[in-house]
């Protein structure tokens, strides 16, 4: 059975329209993916395994420079080292507004690798649980940003974790404020961080609220 010329033209027209729609939809997805900014590494402290990425805040970048200088000393002052990474962890972990999604957990550079999977799971199920995606920079959600961190004390104590123990672990007590205290009133603002020696590094093994 032959189709009439009018029907043929109509079907061809519909086919062209469908192809155009597919092309537009495909382009929009490709464009969105290309709009996602690639995170670049600005600096590394290779001996200690720390990296500075370009999406970090100016305050974090300043602390990274301070950490770099501290770790270049012939004899590293470990108390100062512990203070700096405690402040960096707090800035990165609790500044939720700087995160792209709930899986973009901050502070992981400072966490002991053996506990990292558990640390990430706990973070994603608690403080990061309701962080909405901001991959395409369209998030309207109000989230906190850490403004100032105050190190209250740094003490040494014996600490055991699994099959690893440290007679001189660093216990750092800290408090912090947020840029908008009213909007951040329900968020945590103090903690105790425990760092153990892991080769040259100090690694976070416990975060006490």
Tab-separated table of C-alpha atoms in Angstrom:
chain	number	residue	atom	x	y	z
A	1	UNK	CA	0.000	0.000	0.000
A	2	UNK	CA	1.428	3.348	-1.050
A	3	UNK	CA	1.278	6.386	1.159
A	4	UNK	CA	-0.069	9.593	-0.252
A	5	UNK	CA	2.450	12.352	-0.855
A	6	UNK	CA	0.872	14.494	1.877
A	7	UNK	CA	1.227	11.698	4.447
A	8	UNK	CA	4.829	11.078	3.416
A	9	UNK	CA	5.685	14.741	3.814
A	10	UNK	CA	3.999	14.827	7.202
A	11	UNK	CA	5.977	11.784	8.439
A	12	UNK	CA	9.227	13.279	7.152
A	13	UNK	CA	8.393	16.528	8.921
A	14	UNK	CA	7.683	14.676	12.197
A	15	UNK	CA	10.982	12.793	11.852
A	16	UNK	CA	12.916	16.027	11.369
A	17	UNK	CA	11.212	17.597	14.411
A	18	UNK	CA	12.049	14.562	16.566
A	19	UNK	CA	15.687	14.644	15.455
A	20	UNK	CA	15.854	18.367	16.261
A	21	UNK	CA	14.439	17.755	19.754
A	22	UNK	CA	16.973	14.970	20.405
A	23	UNK	CA	19.796	17.245	19.218
A	24	UNK	CA	18.689	20.116	21.487
A	25	UNK	CA	18.318	17.847	24.536
A	26	UNK	CA	21.728	16.238	23.897
A	27	UNK	CA	23.356	19.656	23.503
A	28	UNK	CA	21.821	20.923	26.746
A	29	UNK	CA	23.223	17.962	28.693
A	30	UNK	CA	26.660	18.342	27.125
A	31	UNK	CA	26.618	22.080	27.844
A	32	UNK	CA	25.656	21.495	31.480
A	33	UNK	CA	28.516	19.040	31.905
A	34	UNK	CA	30.938	21.512	30.349
A	35	UNK	CA	29.683	24.232	32.706
A	36	UNK	CA	30.842	22.228	35.748
A	37	UNK	CA	34.131	23.788	36.753
A	38	UNK	CA	37.135	21.492	36.888
A	39	UNK	CA	38.902	21.622	40.249
A	40	UNK	CA	42.640	22.224	39.886
A	41	UNK	CA	45.461	21.545	42.319
A	42	UNK	CA	47.314	24.779	43.074
A	43	UNK	CA	49.988	23.443	45.389
A	44	UNK	CA	51.177	20.245	47.055
A	45	UNK	CA	53.133	19.339	50.163
A	46	UNK	CA	54.166	16.022	48.667
A	47	UNK	CA	56.155	14.711	51.615
A	48	UNK	CA	53.043	14.899	53.789
A	49	UNK	CA	50.389	14.201	51.159
A	50	UNK	CA	48.534	17.535	51.401
A	51	UNK	CA	47.076	19.288	48.349
A	52	UNK	CA	45.570	22.742	47.880
A	53	UNK	CA	42.727	22.968	45.349
A	54	UNK	CA	41.505	26.135	43.685
A	55	UNK	CA	37.965	25.805	45.085
A	56	UNK	CA	39.113	26.399	48.665
A	57	UNK	CA	38.407	29.668	50.489
A	58	UNK	CA	41.006	32.419	50.839
A	59	UNK	CA	41.195	31.700	54.594
A	60	UNK	CA	41.965	28.043	53.895
A	61	UNK	CA	44.617	29.003	51.319
A	62	UNK	CA	46.309	31.262	53.868
A	63	UNK	CA	46.404	28.428	56.386
A	64	UNK	CA	47.805	26.073	53.748
A	65	UNK	CA	50.677	28.511	53.152
A	66	UNK	CA	51.245	28.649	56.906
A	67	UNK	CA	51.238	24.845	57.088
A	68	UNK	CA	53.709	24.651	54.207
A	69	UNK	CA	56.119	26.990	55.991
A	70	UNK	CA	55.765	25.093	59.283
A	71	UNK	CA	56.500	21.733	57.683
A	72	UNK	CA	59.584	23.101	55.904
A	73	UNK	CA	61.331	23.786	59.218
A	74	UNK	CA	64.356	21.621	60.009
A	75	UNK	CA	62.594	20.592	63.196
A	76	UNK	CA	58.813	20.737	62.883
A	77	UNK	CA	57.033	22.255	65.878
A	78	UNK	CA	54.338	19.615	66.259
A	79	UNK	CA	52.072	21.610	68.541
A	80	UNK	CA	51.887	24.365	65.934
A	81	UNK	CA	51.375	21.728	63.237
A	82	UNK	CA	48.436	20.263	65.196
A	83	UNK	CA	46.885	23.713	65.713
A	84	UNK	CA	47.062	24.596	62.008
A	85	UNK	CA	45.541	21.355	60.698
A	86	UNK	CA	42.817	21.481	63.379
A	87	UNK	CA	41.868	24.956	62.138
A	88	UNK	CA	42.043	23.842	58.498
A	89	UNK	CA	39.860	20.816	59.203
A	90	UNK	CA	37.200	22.920	60.932
A	91	UNK	CA	37.185	25.532	58.128
A	92	UNK	CA	36.803	22.855	55.486
A	93	UNK	CA	34.486	20.403	57.223
A	94	UNK	CA	31.933	22.791	58.749
A	95	UNK	CA	31.703	25.339	55.893
A	96	UNK	CA	28.813	23.528	54.223
A	97	UNK	CA	27.991	26.350	51.817
A	98	UNK	CA	31.294	25.711	50.019
A	99	UNK	CA	30.372	22.110	49.233
A	100	UNK	CA	29.012	20.926	45.863
A	101	UNK	CA	26.900	18.083	47.320
A	102	UNK	CA	26.371	15.921	50.404
A	103	UNK	CA	29.173	13.627	49.209
A	104	UNK	CA	31.638	16.543	48.985
A	105	UNK	CA	32.823	16.101	52.574
A	106	UNK	CA	35.495	18.529	53.748
A	107	UNK	CA	38.587	17.905	55.845
A	108	UNK	CA	39.403	14.476	54.422
A	109	UNK	CA	43.074	15.388	53.822
A	110	UNK	CA	43.595	15.256	57.570
A	111	UNK	CA	41.744	12.044	58.433
A	112	UNK	CA	43.557	8.784	59.216
A	113	UNK	CA	43.046	6.584	56.135
A	114	UNK	CA	41.923	3.510	58.089
A	115	UNK	CA	38.875	5.345	59.437
A	116	UNK	CA	38.110	7.423	56.326
A	117	UNK	CA	35.270	5.214	54.966
A	118	UNK	CA	33.503	5.290	58.332
A	119	UNK	CA	34.167	9.025	58.695
A	120	UNK	CA	32.611	9.745	55.286
A	121	UNK	CA	29.579	7.565	55.985
A	122	UNK	CA	28.940	9.272	59.328
A	123	UNK	CA	29.345	12.746	57.812
A	124	UNK	CA	26.953	12.007	54.935
A	125	UNK	CA	24.362	10.636	57.363
A	126	UNK	CA	24.593	13.537	59.844
A	127	UNK	CA	25.858	17.071	59.206
A	128	UNK	CA	26.000	16.652	55.384
A	129	UNK	CA	22.733	14.721	55.109
A	130	UNK	CA	20.560	17.597	53.873
A	131	UNK	CA	23.148	19.468	51.777
A	132	UNK	CA	21.565	19.964	48.360
A	133	UNK	CA	23.550	19.648	45.146
A	134	UNK	CA	25.169	22.828	43.849
A	135	UNK	CA	27.047	21.327	40.910
A	136	UNK	CA	25.466	23.805	38.488
A	137	UNK	CA	25.629	26.778	40.914
A	138	UNK	CA	21.842	27.035	41.283
A	139	UNK	CA	21.354	26.081	44.950
A	140	UNK	CA	19.066	28.353	47.007
A	141	UNK	CA	19.635	26.542	50.314
A	142	UNK	CA	21.104	28.584	53.182
A	143	UNK	CA	24.167	26.836	54.638
A	144	UNK	CA	26.847	27.948	57.123
A	145	UNK	CA	30.379	29.194	56.468
A	146	UNK	CA	32.971	29.198	59.257
A	147	UNK	CA	34.303	32.680	59.986
A	148	UNK	CA	36.811	32.400	62.840
A	149	UNK	CA	38.380	29.424	64.613
A	150	UNK	CA	39.811	29.702	68.121
A	151	UNK	CA	42.132	27.004	69.431
A	152	UNK	CA	41.335	26.737	73.148
A	153	UNK	CA	44.004	24.219	74.140
A	154	UNK	CA	46.440	21.624	72.818
A	155	UNK	CA	47.416	18.760	75.109
A	156	UNK	CA	49.312	15.494	74.747
A	157	UNK	CA	47.812	12.241	75.919
A	158	UNK	CA	48.154	8.526	75.321
A	159	UNK	CA	45.671	7.334	72.750
A	160	UNK	CA	44.975	3.866	71.379
A	161	UNK	CA	43.092	3.079	68.213
A	162	UNK	CA	42.643	-0.496	66.961
A	163	UNK	CA	46.163	-1.934	66.640
A	164	UNK	CA	47.761	1.540	66.638
A	165	UNK	CA	48.676	3.510	69.750
A	166	UNK	CA	50.372	6.844	70.357
A	167	UNK	CA	51.861	7.914	73.683
A	168	UNK	CA	51.924	11.547	72.543
A	169	UNK	CA	48.717	12.079	70.609
A	170	UNK	CA	47.535	15.679	70.306
A	171	UNK	CA	44.143	16.590	71.757
A	172	UNK	CA	42.983	19.927	70.375
A	173	UNK	CA	39.973	21.771	71.775
A	174	UNK	CA	38.497	24.405	69.482
A	175	UNK	CA	35.555	26.764	69.103
A	176	UNK	CA	34.418	28.668	66.053
A	177	UNK	CA	31.948	31.249	64.805
A	178	UNK	CA	29.984	31.437	61.546
A	179	UNK	CA	29.593	34.337	59.140
A	180	UNK	CA	25.877	34.503	59.864
A	181	UNK	CA	25.413	33.461	63.488
A	182	UNK	CA	21.621	33.805	63.356
A	183	UNK	CA	21.192	31.450	60.397
A	184	UNK	CA	23.835	29.080	61.774
A	185	UNK	CA	22.518	28.998	65.347
A	186	UNK	CA	21.592	25.294	65.152
A	187	UNK	CA	24.997	24.185	63.894
A	188	UNK	CA	27.864	22.845	65.997
A	189	UNK	CA	30.417	25.446	67.119
A	190	UNK	CA	32.910	23.550	69.277
A	191	UNK	CA	34.732	20.219	69.213
A	192	UNK	CA	37.711	18.240	70.434
A	193	UNK	CA	39.980	16.752	67.772
A	194	UNK	CA	42.455	13.934	68.416
A	195	UNK	CA	45.505	13.576	66.152
A	196	UNK	CA	47.946	10.669	66.230
A	197	UNK	CA	51.394	10.299	64.706
A	198	UNK	CA	51.438	8.419	61.402
A	199	UNK	CA	54.997	8.574	60.138
A	200	UNK	CA	55.747	12.273	59.677
A	201	UNK	CA	52.069	13.149	59.563
A	202	UNK	CA	49.556	13.930	62.266
A	203	UNK	CA	46.235	12.301	61.399
A	204	UNK	CA	42.764	12.913	62.799
A	205	UNK	CA	41.351	9.757	64.432
A	206	UNK	CA	38.578	11.146	66.602
A	207	UNK	CA	36.197	14.083	66.500
A	208	UNK	CA	34.502	14.665	69.839
A	209	UNK	CA	31.511	16.971	69.992
